Every structure is written in structure tokens, then in C-alpha cells.
Coordinates of C-alpha atoms (C1' of nucleotides) and ligand atoms in Angstrom, one line a residue:
Chain A
M1 CA -17.0 -4.0 26.2
A2 CA -16.1 -7.1 24.3
E3 CA -18.6 -6.3 21.7
P4 CA -18.3 -8.2 18.4
A5 CA -16.9 -5.1 16.6
R6 CA -19.1 -2.4 15.2
R7 CA -19.3 -2.3 11.4
G8 CA -16.9 0.1 9.7
V9 CA -13.3 -0.7 10.6
P10 CA -11.3 1.8 8.5
E11 CA -9.4 0.3 5.6
A12 CA -6.2 1.7 6.9
T13 CA -6.8 -0.1 10.2
V14 CA -7.5 -3.4 8.4
G15 CA -4.2 -3.0 6.7
R16 CA -2.4 -2.9 10.0
L17 CA -4.2 -5.7 11.8
P18 CA -2.0 -8.4 10.2
A19 CA 1.1 -6.6 11.6
Y20 CA -0.4 -6.5 15.1
L21 CA -1.4 -10.1 14.8
R22 CA 2.1 -11.1 13.8
A23 CA 3.7 -9.1 16.7
L24 CA 1.3 -10.7 19.1
T25 CA 2.1 -14.2 17.8
A26 CA 5.7 -13.5 18.3
C27 CA 5.0 -12.3 21.9
A28 CA 3.0 -15.4 22.7
A29 CA 5.8 -17.6 21.3
Q30 CA 8.3 -16.1 23.7
G31 CA 5.9 -16.5 26.6
T32 CA 4.6 -12.9 27.1
T33 CA 1.0 -13.0 28.3
S34 CA 0.4 -9.3 28.6
I35 CA 1.6 -6.3 26.6
S36 CA 1.1 -2.5 26.6
S37 CA 0.1 -0.5 23.6
E38 CA 3.5 1.1 23.7
E39 CA 5.3 -2.2 23.4
L40 CA 3.0 -3.7 20.9
A41 CA 3.1 -0.6 18.7
A42 CA 6.9 -0.7 18.8
A43 CA 6.9 -4.3 17.7
A44 CA 4.5 -3.6 14.9
G45 CA 6.3 -0.5 13.8
V46 CA 3.5 2.1 14.5
R47 CA 2.7 4.8 17.1
S48 CA 1.0 3.7 20.2
A49 CA -1.8 6.2 19.8
Q50 CA -2.5 4.7 16.4
L51 CA -2.5 1.2 17.7
R52 CA -5.0 2.1 20.5
K53 CA -7.3 3.8 18.0
D54 CA -7.1 0.9 15.7
L55 CA -8.0 -1.5 18.4
S56 CA -10.8 0.7 19.6
Y57 CA -12.6 -0.1 16.3
L58 CA -12.7 -3.7 17.3
G59 CA -13.9 -3.1 20.8
S60 CA -12.3 -2.6 24.2
Y61 CA -9.9 -5.4 24.8
G62 CA -7.4 -3.8 27.1
V63 CA -7.2 -3.3 30.8
R64 CA -6.2 0.2 31.9
G65 CA -3.0 0.4 33.8
V66 CA -2.0 -3.0 32.5
G67 CA -2.3 -3.5 28.8
Y68 CA -3.7 -6.2 26.6
D69 CA -3.9 -9.9 27.1
V70 CA -1.9 -11.4 24.3
E71 CA -4.0 -14.5 23.9
R72 CA -7.2 -12.7 24.0
L73 CA -6.3 -9.9 21.6
S74 CA -4.8 -12.4 19.2
S75 CA -7.9 -14.3 18.8
Q76 CA -9.9 -11.1 18.6
I77 CA -7.9 -9.9 15.7
A78 CA -7.7 -13.3 14.1
G79 CA -11.5 -13.4 14.3
E80 CA -11.9 -10.0 12.8
L81 CA -9.6 -11.0 9.9
G82 CA -11.6 -14.1 9.3
L83 CA -8.7 -16.4 10.1
T84 CA -10.8 -18.8 12.2
Q85 CA -11.7 -20.6 9.1
E86 CA -9.4 -21.9 6.4
W87 CA -9.5 -20.1 3.0
P88 CA -8.9 -22.2 -0.1
V89 CA -6.4 -20.6 -2.4
V90 CA -5.5 -21.3 -6.0
I91 CA -2.3 -20.2 -7.7
V92 CA -2.6 -19.5 -11.4
G93 CA 0.7 -19.4 -13.4
L94 CA 3.4 -21.8 -12.2
G95 CA 6.4 -19.9 -13.5
N96 CA 9.3 -18.6 -11.4
L97 CA 7.1 -16.7 -9.0
G98 CA 4.2 -19.1 -8.9
R99 CA 6.5 -22.0 -8.0
A100 CA 8.1 -19.9 -5.3
L101 CA 4.7 -19.1 -3.8
A102 CA 3.6 -22.7 -4.1
A103 CA 6.7 -23.8 -2.2
Y104 CA 6.2 -21.1 0.5
G105 CA 5.2 -22.4 3.9
G106 CA 3.7 -19.1 5.0
F107 CA 0.3 -19.9 3.6
S108 CA -0.7 -22.7 5.8
E109 CA 0.8 -21.0 8.7
R110 CA -2.3 -19.0 9.2
G111 CA -5.7 -19.6 7.7
F112 CA -4.8 -20.3 4.1
R113 CA -4.5 -23.5 2.2
V114 CA -3.3 -23.9 -1.4
V115 CA -5.8 -26.3 -2.8
A116 CA -5.0 -26.1 -6.5
L117 CA -2.2 -25.1 -8.9
V118 CA -3.1 -24.0 -12.4
D119 CA -1.1 -23.4 -15.6
E120 CA -1.8 -23.6 -19.3
D121 CA 1.6 -24.8 -20.5
P122 CA 1.3 -28.5 -21.5
A123 CA 4.8 -29.0 -20.2
V124 CA 3.7 -28.1 -16.7
V125 CA 0.1 -29.3 -16.6
G126 CA -0.1 -32.8 -15.1
R127 CA 3.1 -32.5 -13.2
T128 CA 3.1 -32.7 -9.4
V129 CA 4.3 -29.6 -7.5
Q130 CA 4.3 -29.5 -3.8
G131 CA 2.0 -32.5 -3.6
L132 CA -0.6 -31.0 -6.0
T133 CA -1.1 -31.9 -9.6
V134 CA -1.0 -28.9 -11.8
Q135 CA -4.2 -28.5 -13.8
T136 CA -5.8 -26.1 -16.3
L137 CA -8.5 -23.6 -15.3
T138 CA -10.9 -25.7 -17.3
Q139 CA -10.0 -28.8 -15.2
L140 CA -10.3 -26.8 -12.0
D141 CA -13.7 -25.7 -13.1
E142 CA -14.8 -29.2 -13.9
A143 CA -13.4 -30.6 -10.7
G144 CA -15.6 -28.1 -8.8
T145 CA -13.0 -27.5 -6.1
P146 CA -14.2 -24.6 -4.0
V147 CA -11.8 -21.7 -4.1
A148 CA -12.1 -18.4 -2.2
I149 CA -8.9 -16.6 -3.2
G150 CA -7.1 -16.6 -6.5
V151 CA -3.4 -15.7 -6.8
I152 CA -2.4 -14.6 -10.3
T153 CA 1.2 -15.1 -11.3
T154 CA 0.9 -15.3 -15.1
P155 CA 2.3 -12.9 -17.6
A156 CA 0.6 -9.5 -17.6
D157 CA -1.2 -10.0 -20.9
Q158 CA -2.9 -13.1 -19.5
A159 CA -4.0 -11.6 -16.2
Q160 CA -7.3 -10.1 -17.2
D161 CA -8.4 -13.3 -18.9
V162 CA -7.4 -15.4 -15.9
A163 CA -9.2 -13.0 -13.6
D164 CA -12.4 -13.3 -15.7
R165 CA -12.2 -17.0 -15.5
L166 CA -11.5 -17.0 -11.8
V167 CA -14.5 -14.8 -11.2
A168 CA -16.7 -17.1 -13.3
L169 CA -15.5 -19.8 -11.1
G170 CA -16.8 -18.1 -8.0
V171 CA -13.6 -16.5 -6.8
R172 CA -14.3 -13.1 -5.2
S173 CA -10.8 -12.2 -3.9
V174 CA -7.9 -11.9 -6.1
L175 CA -4.2 -11.2 -5.4
N176 CA -2.5 -10.1 -8.5
F177 CA 1.2 -10.2 -9.0
A178 CA 1.1 -9.4 -12.7
P179 CA 1.7 -5.7 -13.7
A180 CA -1.8 -5.3 -15.1
V181 CA -4.9 -3.3 -14.1
L182 CA -7.7 -5.8 -13.6
S183 CA -11.3 -5.0 -14.3
V184 CA -13.7 -7.1 -12.2
P185 CA -17.3 -6.9 -11.0
P186 CA -17.8 -4.6 -8.0
D187 CA -18.2 -7.4 -5.5
V188 CA -14.8 -8.8 -6.3
A189 CA -11.8 -7.6 -4.2
V190 CA -8.5 -7.2 -6.0
R191 CA -5.2 -6.5 -4.4
K192 CA -2.0 -5.9 -6.3
V193 CA 1.6 -6.6 -5.5
D194 CA 3.9 -5.0 -7.9
L195 CA 7.7 -5.3 -7.6
A196 CA 8.4 -2.7 -10.3
T197 CA 6.2 -0.1 -8.6
E198 CA 7.9 -0.6 -5.3
L199 CA 11.3 -0.2 -6.9
Q200 CA 10.3 2.9 -8.8
I201 CA 9.0 4.5 -5.6
L202 CA 12.3 3.7 -4.0
A203 CA 14.1 5.2 -7.0
F204 CA 12.0 8.4 -6.7
H205 CA 13.2 8.9 -3.1
E206 CA 16.8 7.9 -3.9
Q207 CA 16.8 10.5 -6.7
R208 CA 15.3 13.1 -4.5
R209 CA 17.9 12.6 -1.9
A210 CA 20.6 13.5 -4.4
A211 CA 18.9 16.9 -5.0
A212 CA 17.6 17.8 -1.5
P213 CA 20.2 18.6 1.2
G214 CA 18.8 17.3 4.5
P215 CA 18.1 13.6 4.9
Q216 CA 14.6 12.5 5.6
E217 CA 12.8 9.3 6.4
V218 CA 10.6 7.9 3.8
T219 CA 8.7 4.8 4.8
G220 CA 5.6 3.2 3.4
Chain B
M1 CA 4.9 25.6 -17.9
A2 CA 7.3 22.6 -18.3
E3 CA 8.9 23.4 -15.0
P4 CA 11.1 20.7 -13.5
A5 CA 8.5 19.9 -10.9
R6 CA 8.1 21.8 -7.7
R7 CA 9.2 20.1 -4.6
G8 CA 6.6 18.2 -2.7
V9 CA 4.9 15.6 -4.8
P10 CA 2.5 13.8 -2.4
E11 CA 3.5 10.3 -1.5
A12 CA 0.1 9.0 -2.8
T13 CA 0.9 10.5 -6.1
V14 CA 4.4 9.0 -6.3
G15 CA 2.7 5.7 -5.7
R16 CA 0.6 6.0 -8.8
L17 CA 3.3 7.4 -11.1
P18 CA 4.6 3.9 -12.0
A19 CA 1.1 2.8 -13.1
Y20 CA 0.8 5.9 -15.3
L21 CA 4.2 5.2 -16.8
R22 CA 3.3 1.6 -17.5
A23 CA 0.1 2.6 -19.2
L24 CA 1.9 5.2 -21.3
T25 CA 4.6 2.6 -22.3
A26 CA 1.8 0.3 -23.4
C27 CA 0.2 3.1 -25.4
A28 CA 3.5 4.0 -27.1
A29 CA 4.1 0.3 -27.9
Q30 CA 0.9 0.2 -29.9
G31 CA 1.6 3.4 -31.7
T32 CA -0.6 5.9 -29.8
T33 CA 1.1 9.3 -29.7
S34 CA -1.5 11.3 -27.8
I35 CA -3.9 10.4 -25.0
S36 CA -6.5 12.1 -22.9
S37 CA -6.7 12.1 -19.2
E38 CA -9.8 10.0 -19.4
E39 CA -8.2 7.3 -21.4
L40 CA -5.0 7.3 -19.5
A41 CA -6.8 7.2 -16.2
A42 CA -8.9 4.2 -17.4
A43 CA -5.7 2.4 -18.5
A44 CA -4.1 3.0 -15.1
G45 CA -7.2 2.2 -13.1
V46 CA -7.8 5.6 -11.5
R47 CA -10.3 8.5 -12.0
S48 CA -9.4 11.1 -14.5
A49 CA -9.6 14.0 -12.0
Q50 CA -7.0 12.2 -9.9
L51 CA -4.7 11.6 -12.8
R52 CA -4.9 15.3 -13.8
K53 CA -4.2 16.4 -10.2
D54 CA -1.3 14.0 -9.9
L55 CA 0.2 15.3 -13.2
S56 CA -0.3 18.8 -12.1
Y57 CA 2.3 18.3 -9.3
L58 CA 4.9 17.6 -12.0
G59 CA 4.0 20.5 -14.1
S60 CA 1.7 21.2 -17.0
Y61 CA 2.4 18.7 -19.8
G62 CA -1.0 18.5 -21.5
V63 CA -2.6 20.4 -24.2
R64 CA -6.2 21.6 -23.5
G65 CA -8.7 20.2 -25.9
V66 CA -6.3 17.5 -27.0
G67 CA -4.6 15.6 -24.2
Y68 CA -1.1 14.5 -23.4
D69 CA 1.8 13.6 -25.7
V70 CA 2.6 10.1 -24.8
E71 CA 6.3 10.3 -25.5
R72 CA 6.7 13.6 -23.7
L73 CA 4.7 12.6 -20.6
S74 CA 6.5 9.3 -20.4
S75 CA 9.9 10.8 -20.2
Q76 CA 8.7 13.4 -17.8
I77 CA 7.4 10.8 -15.4
A78 CA 10.4 8.6 -15.9
G79 CA 12.6 11.6 -15.1
E80 CA 10.6 12.3 -12.0
L81 CA 11.0 8.7 -10.8
G82 CA 14.7 8.8 -11.4
L83 CA 14.6 6.2 -14.1
T84 CA 17.0 8.0 -16.4
Q85 CA 19.9 6.4 -14.6
E86 CA 20.3 2.7 -13.7
W87 CA 20.1 1.8 -10.1
P88 CA 22.2 -1.1 -8.9
V89 CA 20.3 -3.7 -6.9
V90 CA 21.4 -6.5 -4.7
I91 CA 19.2 -9.4 -3.7
V92 CA 20.0 -10.9 -0.3
G93 CA 18.6 -14.4 0.3
L94 CA 18.6 -16.8 -2.6
G95 CA 15.9 -19.1 -1.5
N96 CA 12.6 -19.8 -3.4
L97 CA 11.7 -16.2 -3.6
G98 CA 15.1 -14.7 -4.1
R99 CA 15.8 -17.0 -7.0
A100 CA 12.5 -16.1 -8.6
L101 CA 13.3 -12.5 -8.3
A102 CA 16.8 -13.0 -9.7
A103 CA 15.4 -14.8 -12.7
Y104 CA 12.8 -12.1 -13.3
G105 CA 13.3 -10.0 -16.4
G106 CA 11.3 -7.1 -15.1
F107 CA 14.2 -5.5 -13.3
S108 CA 16.3 -4.5 -16.3
E109 CA 13.2 -3.6 -18.2
R110 CA 13.3 -0.2 -16.6
G111 CA 16.1 1.5 -14.7
F112 CA 17.2 -1.4 -12.5
R113 CA 20.1 -3.8 -12.7
V114 CA 20.8 -6.7 -10.4
V115 CA 24.5 -6.3 -9.8
A116 CA 24.9 -8.8 -6.9
L117 CA 23.3 -11.9 -5.3
V118 CA 24.0 -12.6 -1.7
D119 CA 23.4 -15.6 0.6
E120 CA 25.0 -17.1 3.6
D121 CA 24.4 -20.8 3.0
P122 CA 27.8 -22.4 1.9
A123 CA 25.8 -24.6 -0.4
V124 CA 24.7 -21.6 -2.4
V125 CA 27.6 -19.2 -2.1
G126 CA 30.0 -19.5 -5.0
R127 CA 27.4 -20.9 -7.3
T128 CA 26.4 -19.0 -10.4
V129 CA 22.8 -17.8 -10.7
Q130 CA 21.6 -15.8 -13.7
G131 CA 25.2 -15.1 -14.7
L132 CA 26.2 -13.7 -11.2
T133 CA 28.3 -15.5 -8.6
V134 CA 26.5 -15.7 -5.3
Q135 CA 28.6 -14.1 -2.6
T136 CA 28.3 -13.4 1.1
L137 CA 27.6 -9.9 2.4
T138 CA 31.2 -9.7 3.6
Q139 CA 32.5 -10.5 0.2
L140 CA 30.1 -7.9 -1.3
D141 CA 31.5 -5.4 1.1
E142 CA 35.1 -6.2 0.3
A143 CA 34.4 -6.1 -3.4
G144 CA 33.1 -2.5 -3.0
T145 CA 30.4 -2.9 -5.6
P146 CA 28.2 0.2 -5.4
V147 CA 24.7 -0.7 -4.5
A148 CA 21.7 1.6 -4.2
I149 CA 18.8 -0.7 -3.5
G150 CA 18.8 -3.8 -1.3
V151 CA 16.1 -6.5 -1.7
I152 CA 15.7 -8.7 1.4
T153 CA 14.4 -12.2 0.8
T154 CA 15.9 -14.0 3.8
P155 CA 13.9 -15.6 6.6
A156 CA 12.3 -13.0 8.9
D157 CA 14.7 -13.5 11.8
Q158 CA 17.6 -12.6 9.6
A159 CA 16.1 -9.5 8.1
Q160 CA 17.1 -6.9 10.7
D161 CA 20.7 -8.1 10.6
V162 CA 20.8 -8.1 6.9
A163 CA 19.3 -4.6 6.8
D164 CA 21.9 -3.3 9.3
R165 CA 24.7 -4.7 7.1
L166 CA 23.2 -3.3 4.0
V167 CA 22.9 0.1 5.6
A168 CA 26.5 -0.1 6.7
L169 CA 27.4 -0.9 3.1
G170 CA 25.8 2.4 2.0
V171 CA 22.4 1.1 0.9
R172 CA 19.7 3.7 1.5
S173 CA 16.7 2.0 -0.1
V174 CA 15.4 -1.3 1.0
L175 CA 12.7 -3.5 -0.3
N176 CA 11.8 -6.1 2.3
F177 CA 9.9 -9.3 1.5
A178 CA 10.5 -10.8 4.9
P179 CA 7.6 -10.5 7.4
A180 CA 9.6 -8.4 9.9
V181 CA 9.5 -4.8 11.0
L182 CA 12.9 -3.2 10.1
S183 CA 14.5 -0.5 12.2
V184 CA 16.8 1.7 10.1
P185 CA 18.3 5.2 10.3
P186 CA 15.9 8.0 9.3
D187 CA 17.6 8.6 6.0
V188 CA 17.0 5.1 4.8
A189 CA 13.8 4.3 2.9
V190 CA 12.1 0.9 3.6
R191 CA 9.2 -0.5 1.7
K192 CA 7.6 -3.8 2.6
V193 CA 5.9 -6.5 0.5
D194 CA 4.0 -8.9 2.6
L195 CA 2.1 -11.8 1.1
A196 CA 0.5 -12.8 4.4
T197 CA -0.8 -9.3 5.0
E198 CA -2.3 -9.1 1.6
L199 CA -4.1 -12.4 2.0
Q200 CA -5.3 -11.5 5.4
I201 CA -6.8 -8.3 4.1
L202 CA -8.6 -10.2 1.4
A203 CA -9.8 -12.7 4.1
F204 CA -11.2 -9.8 6.1
H205 CA -13.3 -8.6 3.2
E206 CA -14.2 -12.2 2.3
Q207 CA -15.5 -12.7 5.8
R208 CA -17.3 -9.4 5.9
R209 CA -19.1 -10.3 2.7
A210 CA -20.6 -13.3 4.4
A211 CA -22.1 -11.1 7.1
A212 CA -23.1 -8.0 5.2
P213 CA -26.0 -8.3 2.7
G214 CA -25.2 -5.9 -0.2
P215 CA -22.0 -6.5 -2.2
Q216 CA -19.4 -3.8 -2.3
E217 CA -16.2 -3.2 -4.1
V218 CA -13.0 -3.4 -2.1
T219 CA -9.9 -2.5 -4.0
G220 CA -6.5 -1.4 -2.8
Chain C
dA1 C1' -12.7 35.3 -37.3
dA2 C1' -16.0 33.6 -34.6
dA3 C1' -18.7 30.0 -32.7
dA4 C1' -18.8 25.4 -31.0
dC5 C1' -16.6 21.9 -28.9
dT6 C1' -13.1 19.4 -26.2
dT7 C1' -10.1 18.7 -22.5
dT8 C1' -6.9 20.5 -19.2
dG9 C1' -5.5 22.5 -14.7
dT10 C1' -6.9 23.8 -10.3
dG11 C1' -9.6 26.1 -6.3
dA12 C1' -12.7 24.6 -3.1
dA13 C1' -15.5 21.0 -0.8
dC14 C1' -15.3 16.9 1.2
dG15 C1' -13.6 12.8 3.5
dA16 C1' -10.3 9.7 5.6
dA17 C1' -6.5 9.1 8.5
dA18 C1' -3.0 10.4 11.9
dG19 C1' -1.6 12.5 16.0
dC20 C1' -2.4 15.0 20.4
dA21 C1' -3.7 15.2 24.9
dC22 C1' -6.2 14.0 28.8
dA23 C1' -10.1 12.2 31.6
dA24 C1' -11.5 7.7 33.0
dA25 C1' -10.4 3.3 34.7
dG26 C1' -8.0 0.0 36.6
dC27 C1' -3.9 -1.7 39.5
dC28 C1' -0.9 -1.7 43.7
dG29 C1' 1.2 -0.4 48.0
dT30 C1' 0.4 1.3 52.4
Chain D
dA1 C1' -9.8 2.6 52.1
dC2 C1' -7.3 5.6 49.7
dG3 C1' -3.8 8.0 47.1
dG4 C1' -0.5 7.5 43.6
dC5 C1' 0.8 5.3 39.5
dT6 C1' 0.1 3.3 34.9
dT7 C1' -2.2 2.8 30.7
dT8 C1' -6.3 2.7 28.1
dG9 C1' -9.9 4.7 25.1
dT10 C1' -11.4 8.7 22.7
dG11 C1' -12.9 13.6 21.5
dC12 C1' -10.6 17.1 19.1
dT13 C1' -7.2 19.0 15.9
dT14 C1' -4.5 18.8 12.1
dT15 C1' -2.8 16.8 8.1
dC16 C1' -3.2 14.3 4.0
dG17 C1' -5.8 12.6 0.0
dT18 C1' -9.8 12.4 -3.2
dT19 C1' -13.5 14.2 -5.8
dC20 C1' -16.2 17.9 -7.7
dA21 C1' -17.0 21.3 -10.9
dC22 C1' -15.8 24.9 -13.8
dA23 C1' -13.0 28.7 -16.0
dA24 C1' -9.3 28.9 -19.0
dA25 C1' -7.1 27.3 -23.0
dG26 C1' -6.7 25.1 -26.7
dT27 C1' -8.7 22.8 -31.4
dT28 C1' -11.9 22.3 -35.2
dT29 C1' -15.6 23.8 -38.0
dT30 C1' -18.0 27.0 -40.5
Ligands
NAD1 N1 9.3 -13.6 -11.0 C1 9.3 -12.5 -10.3 O1 10.1 -12.3 -9.4 C2 8.2 -11.5 -10.5 C3 8.3 -10.4 -9.7 C4 7.3 -9.4 -9.9 C5 6.3 -9.7 -10.7 N2 6.3 -10.8 -11.5 C6 5.2 -11.0 -12.4 O2 4.6 -12.2 -12.1 C7 4.2 -12.8 -13.3 C8 4.8 -14.2 -13.4 O3 6.2 -14.0 -13.4 P1 7.2 -15.2 -13.6 O4 8.5 -14.7 -13.6 O5 6.8 -16.3 -12.7 O6 6.8 -15.6 -15.1 P2 7.0 -17.0 -15.9 O7 6.9 -16.7 -17.3 O8 8.1 -17.7 -15.3 O9 5.7 -17.8 -15.5 C9 4.4 -17.5 -16.0 C10 3.6 -18.8 -16.0 O10 2.3 -18.6 -16.3 C11 1.8 -19.6 -17.1 N3 0.7 -19.1 -17.9 C12 0.7 -18.2 -19.0 N4 -0.5 -18.0 -19.4 C13 -1.4 -18.6 -18.6 C14 -2.8 -18.8 -18.5 N5 -3.6 -18.1 -19.4 N6 -3.3 -19.5 -17.6 C15 -2.5 -20.2 -16.7 N7 -1.2 -20.1 -16.7 C16 -0.6 -19.4 -17.7 C17 3.0 -19.9 -18.0 O11 2.8 -21.2 -18.5 C18 4.1 -19.8 -17.0 O12 4.3 -21.1 -16.3 C19 4.5 -11.9 -14.4 O13 3.4 -11.1 -14.7 C20 5.6 -11.0 -13.8 O14 5.6 -9.7 -14.4 C21 7.2 -11.7 -11.4
NAD2 N1 8.6 -17.8 -1.1 C1 7.6 -17.0 -1.1 O1 6.7 -17.1 -2.0 C2 7.4 -15.9 -0.1 C3 6.3 -15.2 -0.2 C4 6.2 -14.1 0.7 C5 7.2 -13.9 1.6 N2 8.3 -14.7 1.6 C6 9.3 -14.3 2.6 O2 10.5 -14.2 1.9 C7 11.6 -14.7 2.6 C8 12.2 -15.8 1.9 O3 11.3 -16.8 1.5 P1 11.8 -18.1 0.8 O4 10.7 -18.9 0.6 O5 12.7 -17.7 -0.4 O6 12.8 -18.7 1.9 P2 14.0 -19.7 1.8 O7 14.2 -20.3 3.1 O8 13.7 -20.6 0.6 O9 15.2 -18.8 1.4 C9 15.9 -18.0 2.3 C10 17.3 -17.8 1.8 O10 18.0 -16.9 2.6 C11 19.3 -17.3 2.9 N3 19.7 -16.7 4.1 C12 19.4 -16.9 5.4 N4 20.0 -16.1 6.3 C13 20.7 -15.3 5.5 C14 21.6 -14.2 5.8 N5 21.8 -13.8 7.1 N6 22.2 -13.6 4.8 C15 22.0 -14.0 3.5 N7 21.2 -15.0 3.2 C16 20.6 -15.6 4.2 C17 19.1 -18.8 3.1 O11 20.4 -19.4 2.9 C18 18.1 -19.1 2.0 O12 18.8 -19.4 0.8 C19 11.0 -15.2 3.9 O13 11.1 -14.2 4.9 C20 9.5 -15.4 3.6 O14 8.7 -15.2 4.7 C21 8.4 -15.7 0.8

DNA sequence: AAAACTTTGTGAACGAAAGCACAAAGCCGT
DNA sequence: ACGGCTTTGTGCTTTCGTTCACAAAGTTTT
């Protein structure tokens, strides 16, 4: 037991770890020190069998007949997710969305720090937003600020170019809010958040409901 | 051929249809009238076999030896996604994120219209944002404005309450930006967009790269 | 009109993920 | 010390999703 996690945590499991961590943090905040898979699963919105299987990939951190130690499991998951260190983040594109993200407190809350804000618009470059001076990508490059994660919030037609330049800068993880398919080297991870896609998926189910008789749950 | 799609389009396929539609729209914009599965797949960031299988769930809309008619396939997918009608959307929580979404032009672009903006803060209620007067949920209820899709951008601790009230109002599709697990009736669809989760997944892979020797792609 | 070529549509193989069900493991009360 | 109770961890089954690979169906060329 308590092994440092065998290699090969399934991608689907990784996708749920943040939810578990959040639920555990909430528990800890209200004083709970121990929690069963049933309770934690409910809090995270999954089935208990799935939670246990997910946790089994990280190692055995529960006590049979009792449950999981909230503190212990939290740090285990945080460690697995690489949240023991702080990851420097750059936001590229300070329009409506970029500014909202820059103003968002949720970054620093856990393992992430916005270290730079980037835009190309001369009207924006040089201004101070959230305590950071907006710079160009070129300036960021010259400054040599280490950056691990790049968040792209530029218009879609700029996204590929921005991604290329971020990669050249050493960024190997990209979170893309622009509705564009990014092409990057194989060692760069890209995740996409797309509002239009989400709405269209909802519309699909909304429309299907109109045709089909019986109601049915459609989540995720 | 050209049947109106048998019931049972896999969820994974539905999730990719918006990307296909976007790629097709881009093609149409630049004058392309016909496209092969290979090209369209590249534009959408998937494998051609997957594209063809996905499209096969909607019916046979290609011509062997040639490819797909851009216009025809576009309207087929749009129809499948329920984008032939306009869906009324309400945004609840006009903070940083809510305002960015309200200002976003991408809604109307395709099948969605923001018909109401909601907040509880007396400093915000009554003000005009993007041509709409911000109201409370109670006022929205009294006004009787039909709403199909609710977007939640309130703090997490308000999300469940807002969701309950939206459901009571008749909303059956919810897009939740707050980091909270929502509990809704089985006939209500909920989709979640969670920035912290996305970053943490990136951090996981970032961290793993440090340990593992060979590079590897990690997308989606 | 037939041969050569291109590309679709899909059965079948493969792989990943979810869910079931229960033995094993630990607690607690007596 | 032991029996009963609770809850974990996991092998097995089933379901879902992806990829392969090729016959069928069309176009173009000769
Ligand atoms: N605003 C939203 O709610 C929302 C929602 C979903 C998706 N998106 C997407 O997010 C992106 C940004 O949306 P927005 O509403 O903030 O747009 P916006 O036009 O308000 O902002 C874009 C910003 O990017 C900057 N920019 C442009 N090219 C750049 C470059 N090459 N390098 C650096 N900066 C550059 C612009 O100067 C501008 O400040 C778009 O792709 C949009 O489709 C936005
Ligand atoms: N800002 C971001 O970039 C960002 C990114 C990811 C996630 N989020 C999440 O989105 C949500 C909103 O973020 P934000 O930065 O815009 O927060 P914010 O505090 O700026 O805005 C929240 C708004 O919701 C309103 N509100 C609160 N309770 C309400 C209620 N019961 N009914 C109606 N309105 C209510 C508030 O008056 C406020 O205007 C949060 O849950 C946050 O975690 C934000």
C-alpha cells in the first residue's frame, strides 16, 4: 500500500481527479476528517464503484470498514496532479474573455499563477491589468519568463500562430478557448474549451427531446 | 439513403458534430463546394475513418469517389444539432465571466440568442448590458420569457440554487461554469465547463513528462 | 464500354471505460 | 477472542468508442 502510483492512470480517471480533489477540499473545510467512497462519490457526482476504481490506480489509500482520510487522500491526489508545485501560466489575448480569466481568482487558489498577460493590440500593450503589465509575445520571449501553460483567448484565426509561438517559447501545455483546431508537436498537450460546441450539444438533446416521447437524462 | 437519421447517434459522435460543422462552414466561406473525408477530418482534427463512421450515423451523404457536398452536409449536421431553430439563452450571474459571455458574438452566430441576463446584486440589476436589462430570476419568471438553455456563471455556492430555479422556470438544458456538482431532474441536461479541471489535467501531464523519458502526445 | 482510379460506408477487431458483485480487510461491541 | 458489521479493492462482465481494412459505388480516362 501507499505506493507512489503505478504508471498508467487512465485518461478518464485523470479527468475526474480534480472533481474528487474539490470535493475533498470542501469536506476538509467543513471539518470532516474521514469520508466513505459512497459519500465522496456523491459529492463528486459519480458512482462509488467508479470512485474506488479510480483511486485504486493511485494506490490503496482507504481503510476498509471506515473510508478515506480526507487530508491524506487530498494530498495524494494533489501530488498525482502535480499541484505540489506552482505552474506559471500566460494568458494570450486580453479581450473580453482574457480579461475575465485574468481577473479570476480561481487560478492561484490551487497550483497555478498567472505570470504574464499578452496581447498584440497597441491600445492594450503596456497597460496594467491585475497588477501585470500587458506585453507582446516578443517581449515575453525576450524577458525569458519561464511559462509552463499557455491559455489562448485570441480570435480563432490567430490561435495557430499564437500556439506556434508559445511552443517556440517552451510552452508544452496549451488551453485553447478559440474555436480552432491547433496543430502542435506531439509532445505538446492541448486542451480545448469551446462554448459553441457545448451549446450545440445541448441543442442536440433539446431537439431530440421534442421528438422522443420519454424523458431521459443526458449529462456529460 | 438520405434518411433523417436513425435514432441513436452515439454521444461521442454528437460531441464531434460541432467541429465538423465549423470546418464545413469555413470551407463554404472560402468557396469550396466539395470535400473528401480525408480533408474534412484534417480540418476538424480527427481521423478520416472516425469522421466517416460518425457521418454514417446520420445517413449516407457522400458520393463515392468524390466526397461530400459542403452545403448539403452542413445543413444535414445543422439539422441534426437542432440549429434550424433559434434557442433562447439566459445568462445567470453577470460578473467577470458572465459579462464576457454576454458580450460574446459567438452566440448569435449560430442558432442561439441571449434573451435575458440575470443577477441578484442590486448594483447590477436594472442596468443595461449589451442591450438587455439585467433582471432577477424572479423578474424573469414573472415576465414569462421562454428560455431553453440556462448558462450559470454565478459563484459555486449559488449554482445549485440557480439551477433549481431555472428548472422550475422550465429550462431543461444547463451549461454550468461554476465549479459545483449540480443535481437536477433526470430530464434536464447539464454540461460543465471547468477551467480549474482543465488546468489540473494539463498539470498532470506536465508533471508526468518530467518523470517519464519519451515524449508523448496528450490531447483531449 | 471497359479499365483504372478514387473515396465512401461499414463489418469486424480491438481497446478503453463503466458497472457489478463479492471476497478480503479492517473496525467495534460484547 | 470472536462474531457481526461496514467498506474497500478488484476480477469479471458488459458497454461504449476507435481503428482497421476492404468491398461497393461512384468518377474519369482511354
Ligand atoms: N468572450 C467569450 O465569452 C468567449 C466565449 C467562448 C469563446 N470565446 C473565444 O475566445 C476568443 C476571445 O474572445 P473574446 O470575446 O475575448 O475576443 P476579443 O476580440 O474581445 O479579444 C481578443 C483579444 O486578442 C487580442 N489578439 C488578437 N490577435 C492577437 C495575437 N496574435 N496575439 C496576441 N493577442 C492577440 C486582441 O487584441 C484582443 O484583445 C475568441 O476566439 C472567441 O471565439 C470567447
Ligand atoms: N472569471 C473566470 O474567468 C472564471 C473562469 C472559470 C470559472 N469561473 C467560475 O464562474 C463563476 C463566475 O465567475 P466570475 O469571475 O464571473 O465571478 P463574479 O463574482 O465576478 O460574478 C458572479 C456574479 O454572480 C452574481 N450572483 C451571485 N449570486 C447570484 C444568484 N443567486 N443569482 C444571480 N446572480 C448571482 C453576482 O452578483 C456576480 O455578479 C464562478 O463560479 C467561477 O468559479 C470563472
